[in-house]
Tab-separated table of C-alpha atoms in Angstrom:
chain	number	residue	atom	x	y	z
X	1	MET	CA	235.668	48.921	118.276
X	2	PHE	CA	232.615	49.484	116.014
X	3	GLN	CA	233.295	52.522	112.850
X	4	ASN	CA	230.879	55.341	112.487
X	5	ILE	CA	230.290	54.186	109.161
X	6	ARG	CA	229.660	58.020	107.299
X	7	LYS	CA	230.541	56.388	103.462
X	8	ALA	CA	227.432	55.237	101.178
X	9	VAL	CA	228.883	53.948	97.154
X	10	ILE	CA	225.956	54.295	94.822
X	11	PRO	CA	226.587	51.631	91.395
X	12	ALA	CA	224.731	53.497	88.799
X	13	ALA	CA	225.981	52.251	85.740
X	14	GLY	CA	224.627	49.891	83.486
X	15	PHE	CA	222.480	50.902	80.561
X	16	GLY	CA	219.294	49.484	82.162
X	17	THR	CA	217.725	47.359	79.009
X	18	ARG	CA	214.722	46.786	80.700
X	19	MET	CA	213.233	50.208	80.666
X	20	LEU	CA	214.470	50.645	76.789
X	21	PRO	CA	213.574	52.104	74.881
X	22	PHE	CA	212.878	55.630	77.137
X	23	THR	CA	216.705	54.441	78.424
X	24	LYS	CA	218.298	54.624	75.467
X	25	ALA	CA	218.953	58.783	76.026
X	26	VAL	CA	217.897	58.991	79.840
X	27	PRO	CA	220.134	56.875	82.824
X	28	LYS	CA	217.334	54.828	84.502
X	29	GLU	CA	218.549	55.993	87.798
X	30	LEU	CA	216.267	59.428	86.403
X	31	ILE	CA	213.285	57.380	85.364
X	32	PRO	CA	210.685	58.976	87.739
X	33	LEU	CA	208.558	57.640	90.637
X	34	VAL	CA	206.056	60.474	90.567
X	35	ASP	CA	207.894	63.776	90.782
X	36	LYS	CA	210.841	62.219	91.973
X	37	PRO	CA	214.159	60.116	90.011
X	38	VAL	CA	214.523	56.800	91.369
X	39	ILE	CA	218.551	57.966	92.606
X	40	GLN	CA	217.040	60.854	94.894
X	41	TYR	CA	214.893	58.738	96.576
X	42	VAL	CA	217.868	56.183	97.575
X	43	VAL	CA	220.383	59.483	98.181
X	44	GLU	CA	217.572	60.534	100.494
X	45	GLU	CA	217.447	57.196	102.105
X	46	ALA	CA	221.561	57.015	102.886
X	47	ILE	CA	221.020	60.612	104.109
X	48	ALA	CA	218.597	60.162	106.377
X	49	SER	CA	220.426	56.691	107.316
X	50	GLY	CA	223.577	59.038	108.637
X	51	LEU	CA	226.196	58.807	105.622
X	52	ASP	CA	227.631	62.393	104.689
X	53	ASP	CA	229.542	61.037	101.768
X	54	ILE	CA	228.256	59.492	98.854
X	55	LEU	CA	230.016	58.070	96.092
X	56	LEU	CA	228.184	57.548	92.543
X	57	ILE	CA	229.582	54.726	90.070
X	58	LEU	CA	228.021	56.341	86.651
X	59	SER	CA	229.277	55.343	83.571
X	60	SER	CA	229.856	57.534	80.167
X	61	GLY	CA	226.638	59.374	79.343
X	62	LYS	CA	225.213	59.048	82.749
X	63	GLU	CA	226.528	63.280	83.812
X	64	ALA	CA	222.983	63.842	83.989
X	65	VAL	CA	222.261	61.235	87.504
X	66	LEU	CA	225.322	63.774	89.038
X	67	GLU	CA	223.696	67.305	87.706
X	68	HIS	CA	220.564	65.927	89.502
X	69	PHE	CA	222.928	66.937	92.788
X	70	GLN	CA	224.539	70.026	91.953
X	71	ALA	CA	222.987	73.680	92.525
X	72	ALA	CA	221.379	74.928	89.208
X	73	PRO	CA	221.135	78.900	90.253
X	74	GLU	CA	219.107	79.832	86.951
X	75	LEU	CA	216.201	77.679	87.843
X	76	GLU	CA	216.548	78.736	91.682
X	77	THR	CA	216.248	82.364	90.199
X	78	ARG	CA	213.516	81.844	88.415
X	79	LEU	CA	211.044	79.908	90.583
X	80	LYS	CA	212.272	82.302	93.120
X	81	GLU	CA	211.418	85.635	91.182
X	82	THR	CA	208.039	83.980	90.274
X	83	GLY	CA	206.955	83.332	93.623
X	84	LYS	CA	207.708	79.578	93.317
X	85	ASN	CA	208.560	79.129	96.878
X	86	GLU	CA	207.967	76.150	97.637
X	87	LEU	CA	209.221	74.714	94.298
X	88	LEU	CA	212.104	76.509	95.161
X	89	ALA	CA	212.974	75.232	98.843
X	90	GLN	CA	212.455	71.337	96.993
X	91	ILE	CA	215.241	72.281	94.290
X	92	SER	CA	217.341	74.086	96.321
X	93	SER	CA	217.393	70.690	99.249
X	94	ILE	CA	218.140	68.690	96.824
X	95	GLY	CA	221.520	66.401	97.917
X	96	LYS	CA	221.565	68.828	100.931
X	97	GLY	CA	223.509	66.708	103.920
X	98	ALA	CA	226.218	64.757	102.140
X	99	LYS	CA	229.074	65.054	99.767
X	100	ILE	CA	228.510	64.105	96.435
X	101	SER	CA	231.360	62.985	94.195
X	102	CYS	CA	231.681	60.215	91.115
X	103	VAL	CA	233.820	58.091	89.483
X	104	TYR	CA	233.091	56.712	86.069
X	105	GLN	CA	233.174	52.913	85.537
X	106	GLU	CA	234.901	52.730	82.096
X	107	GLU	CA	233.900	49.068	81.476
X	108	LEU	CA	230.563	47.424	82.374
X	109	ASP	CA	231.978	44.090	84.675
X	110	GLY	CA	228.939	44.009	86.890
X	111	LEU	CA	227.950	45.175	90.402
X	112	GLY	CA	231.873	43.242	91.960
X	113	GLY	CA	233.264	45.890	89.392
X	114	ALA	CA	231.441	49.082	89.929
X	115	VAL	CA	232.235	48.511	93.859
X	116	LYS	CA	235.728	47.982	93.431
X	117	LEU	CA	236.218	51.347	92.060
X	118	ALA	CA	235.238	52.821	95.765
X	119	GLU	CA	238.284	51.252	97.102
X	120	ASN	CA	240.283	54.993	97.351
X	121	PHE	CA	237.026	56.622	98.437
X	122	CYS	CA	236.551	54.198	101.546
X	123	ASN	CA	240.353	54.081	102.439
X	124	GLY	CA	239.961	51.152	104.764
X	125	GLU	CA	236.614	52.324	106.965
X	126	TYR	CA	233.075	50.340	106.448
X	127	PHE	CA	230.831	51.802	103.947
X	128	ALA	CA	227.592	51.128	102.820
X	129	VAL	CA	226.074	50.263	99.223
X	130	LEU	CA	222.432	51.475	98.197
X	131	LEU	CA	221.966	49.727	95.110
X	132	GLY	CA	220.538	52.970	92.606
X	133	ASP	CA	217.447	51.853	90.917
X	134	THR	CA	215.736	50.109	94.235
X	135	ILE	CA	213.901	51.916	96.799
X	136	LEU	CA	213.440	50.493	99.668
X	137	ASP	CA	210.091	52.178	101.762
X	138	SER	CA	210.164	51.417	105.582
X	139	ASN	CA	207.497	53.193	105.659
X	140	GLY	CA	208.132	55.960	108.027
X	141	ASP	CA	210.567	53.569	110.699
X	142	VAL	CA	214.515	53.559	110.306
X	143	PRO	CA	215.547	53.844	107.033
X	144	VAL	CA	216.871	49.802	105.812
X	145	THR	CA	220.314	51.371	104.929
X	146	GLY	CA	219.694	52.618	109.122
X	147	GLN	CA	218.709	49.173	109.579
X	148	LEU	CA	221.397	47.999	108.662
X	149	ILE	CA	224.216	49.874	110.435
X	150	GLU	CA	222.128	49.236	113.610
X	151	ALA	CA	222.991	45.446	112.970
X	152	TYR	CA	226.244	46.550	112.134
X	153	LYS	CA	227.062	47.832	115.852
X	154	GLN	CA	225.151	44.506	117.105
X	155	VAL	CA	227.548	41.892	115.381
X	156	GLY	CA	230.265	44.130	113.817
X	157	THR	CA	230.688	42.262	110.271
X	158	PRO	CA	229.911	42.835	106.899
X	159	VAL	CA	225.722	43.079	107.270
X	160	VAL	CA	223.542	42.142	104.169
X	161	ALA	CA	219.794	43.350	103.825
X	162	VAL	CA	217.616	40.235	103.043
X	163	GLU	CA	212.929	40.523	102.529
X	164	ALA	CA	211.465	36.975	102.477
X	165	VAL	CA	209.788	36.605	99.193
X	166	PRO	CA	207.106	33.910	97.384
X	167	ALA	CA	208.979	30.780	96.342
X	168	ALA	CA	208.735	31.097	92.482
X	169	ASN	CA	210.706	34.091	93.258
X	170	ILE	CA	213.563	33.701	94.699
X	171	SER	CA	215.405	33.576	91.537
X	172	SER	CA	215.534	36.444	90.482
X	173	TYR	CA	217.713	36.972	93.802
X	174	GLY	CA	220.509	36.356	96.034
X	175	ASN	CA	219.804	33.965	98.703
X	176	VAL	CA	221.640	33.587	101.622
X	177	GLY	CA	220.988	30.486	104.586
X	178	GLY	CA	221.913	30.466	107.697
X	179	ILE	CA	221.153	30.338	112.304
X	180	TRP	CA	219.153	33.250	113.440
X	181	LYS	CA	220.681	35.055	116.063
X	182	SER	CA	218.373	37.208	116.898
X	183	GLU	CA	214.728	38.121	115.363
X	184	ASN	CA	216.030	40.100	112.968
X	185	ILE	CA	219.769	39.144	112.635
X	186	MET	CA	220.894	35.988	110.785
X	187	GLN	CA	224.641	35.027	111.047
X	188	VAL	CA	225.334	33.527	107.143
X	189	ASP	CA	226.440	30.462	106.904
X	190	ALA	CA	225.872	30.217	103.160
X	191	MET	CA	225.082	32.130	99.637
X	192	VAL	CA	223.873	31.276	96.622
X	193	GLU	CA	223.257	33.409	93.523
X	194	LYS	CA	219.141	33.264	91.621
X	195	PRO	CA	218.751	29.569	92.956
X	196	SER	CA	215.681	27.549	91.686
X	197	PRO	CA	212.967	27.071	93.348
X	198	ALA	CA	214.440	23.617	94.252
X	199	GLU	CA	217.902	24.636	95.348
X	200	ALA	CA	217.136	27.529	97.335
X	201	LEU	CA	217.975	28.093	101.053
X	202	SER	CA	216.050	30.203	102.331
X	203	ASP	CA	212.838	32.107	101.654
X	204	LEU	CA	215.208	34.939	101.625
X	205	ALA	CA	216.564	37.623	99.159
X	206	VAL	CA	218.949	39.932	99.100
X	207	ALA	CA	217.623	42.920	99.191
X	208	SER	CA	219.626	45.737	97.454
X	209	ARG	CA	221.284	47.101	100.461
X	210	TYR	CA	225.328	46.341	101.997
X	211	VAL	CA	226.855	47.245	105.119
X	212	LEU	CA	230.559	46.021	103.906
X	213	SER	CA	234.580	45.705	105.816
X	214	PRO	CA	237.753	47.130	102.991
X	215	GLU	CA	238.218	43.376	103.248
X	216	ILE	CA	235.944	43.449	100.629
X	217	PHE	CA	238.599	44.605	98.098
X	218	PRO	CA	241.258	42.413	97.889
X	219	LEU	CA	238.232	39.560	97.575
X	220	LEU	CA	236.755	41.488	94.481
X	221	HIS	CA	240.451	42.003	93.322
X	222	ARG	CA	240.743	38.205	92.696
X	223	THR	CA	237.565	37.680	92.235
X	224	LYS	CA	236.932	36.031	88.751
X	225	ARG	CA	234.203	37.033	86.499
X	226	GLY	CA	231.145	34.478	86.761
X	227	LYS	CA	227.636	34.897	85.386
X	228	GLY	CA	226.977	36.810	82.303
X	229	ASN	CA	230.941	37.294	82.102
X	230	GLU	CA	230.751	39.782	84.951
X	231	ILE	CA	232.795	40.408	88.580
X	232	GLN	CA	229.851	39.316	91.058
X	233	LEU	CA	229.128	40.648	94.141
X	234	THR	CA	228.061	38.114	95.960
X	235	ASP	CA	231.689	35.980	94.599
X	236	ALA	CA	233.607	38.220	96.915
X	237	ILE	CA	230.998	38.135	99.908
X	238	ARG	CA	230.607	35.107	100.009
X	239	GLU	CA	234.094	34.409	101.107
X	240	LEU	CA	233.089	36.063	104.392
X	241	ILE	CA	230.997	32.557	105.486
X	242	PRO	CA	234.317	30.629	106.169
X	243	SER	CA	235.041	32.549	109.310
X	244	GLY	CA	231.622	33.765	110.529
X	245	SER	CA	232.207	37.612	109.066
X	246	LEU	CA	229.117	37.828	107.001
X	247	HIS	CA	225.204	38.466	108.639
X	248	ALA	CA	222.080	38.810	107.247
X	249	CYS	CA	219.265	41.735	108.626
X	250	LYS	CA	215.995	41.025	107.745
X	251	ILE	CA	214.835	44.502	106.437
X	252	ASN	CA	211.283	46.639	108.136
X	253	GLY	CA	210.401	47.236	104.331
X	254	ARG	CA	209.523	47.009	100.976
X	255	ARG	CA	211.336	46.794	98.183
X	256	TYR	CA	210.574	48.704	94.566
X	257	ASP	CA	212.214	47.252	91.402
X	258	LEU	CA	212.501	50.211	89.534
X	259	GLY	CA	214.305	48.495	86.405
X	260	SER	CA	211.538	46.592	85.478
X	261	LYS	CA	208.063	48.347	83.417
X	262	ALA	CA	205.580	46.189	85.594
X	263	GLY	CA	207.549	47.310	89.167
X	264	PHE	CA	207.990	51.091	87.668
X	265	ILE	CA	203.859	51.433	86.642
X	266	ALA	CA	202.943	50.064	90.037
X	267	ALA	CA	205.184	51.816	92.511
X	268	ASN	CA	203.960	54.705	90.532
X	269	ILE	CA	200.635	54.015	90.889
X	270	GLU	CA	200.744	52.931	94.850
X	271	PHE	CA	203.456	56.240	95.578
X	272	ALA	CA	200.374	59.264	93.724
X	273	LEU	CA	197.826	57.356	95.670
X	274	ARG	CA	199.528	58.567	99.012
X	275	ASP	CA	199.200	61.783	98.081
X	276	ALA	CA	196.127	62.884	99.171
X	277	GLU	CA	195.353	65.573	96.303
X	278	LEU	CA	197.179	63.572	93.724
X	279	SER	CA	194.668	60.278	94.948
X	280	SER	CA	191.678	61.968	94.533
X	281	SER	CA	192.516	63.374	90.784
X	282	ILE	CA	193.620	59.228	90.426
X	283	SER	CA	190.272	57.840	91.376
X	284	LYS	CA	188.190	60.043	89.674
X	285	LYS	CA	189.947	59.904	86.688
X	286	LEU	CA	189.809	56.289	86.414
X	287	ALA	CA	186.009	56.314	88.186
X	288	ALA	CA	185.452	57.441	84.313
X	289	SER	CA	187.229	55.688	82.561
X	290	CYS	CA	187.488	52.415	84.342
X	291	PRO	CA	185.481	51.675	87.190
X	292	GLU	CA	186.774	48.366	88.131
X	293	ILE	CA	189.993	49.733	88.513
X	294	ALA	CA	188.906	52.485	90.261
X	295	ALA	CA	186.488	50.002	92.543
X	296	ALA	CA	189.110	48.448	93.563
X	297	ILE	CA	191.424	50.961	94.544
X	298	SER	CA	189.227	52.201	96.460
X	299	ASN	CA	188.733	48.840	98.603
X	300	MET	CA	193.111	48.604	98.675
X	301	LYS	CA	192.476	52.558	100.534
X	302	GLU	CA	189.631	50.917	103.241
């Protein structure tokens, strides 16, 4: 019998070194994408996928991440008094629809080490993992985590999200190979971390979302430190393969990695251009200062 998945684990403990110096004092998960921090998009994806019990894995100094999802009575009162009702609605709705709690990762020993801390929270249930610095946009379709949950209901095993990437980029990601069971579901028979293009099993990269079983925890407890002297989640997940207990779901969505400066800038431009008011304003400013870029954006819209 399939379990009703309702728990989400969101690792958000890393230093964010790729975004220094900004992340020296501000958690990378609070970097804004237009006007919302990255982690708010991730939490909203979890809630939209039917997950109503969310655990944030934080590190010391990242208390602001949890505070973002807590009530702000003084701010809400001020917004109400000044008649800023639209902003009030936005602020008061943050995190609504789920219980949000946290644990602290005292030793930053990798993604596997972070997920291991969720064992008591998961309490023997299947759960989803969503990386806190990566947005996956399904463009109005079923949220990516929701797609994984639907895939789990079909196959009854843990499922990892995958997407096709150019061969030149595969060395930046986990990589899977296997046998297609349907148009978008593969039974995984091999999994490697950051292979060279020549060593890649396929063009499919692991895409920052997982549905996992409680079986992962004893595997994590005995997983030795790997690359970067960290406990790699991939190493533990790989142990599920010999029994046929791992599938991959090719997602309908696009990944935005906000942990890199280039990715951050490109995503902000793209999301801003989706907003009618911002798009018009940005286009006018660019037309005055960077006409070639403005023309390229105009062509993209067409």
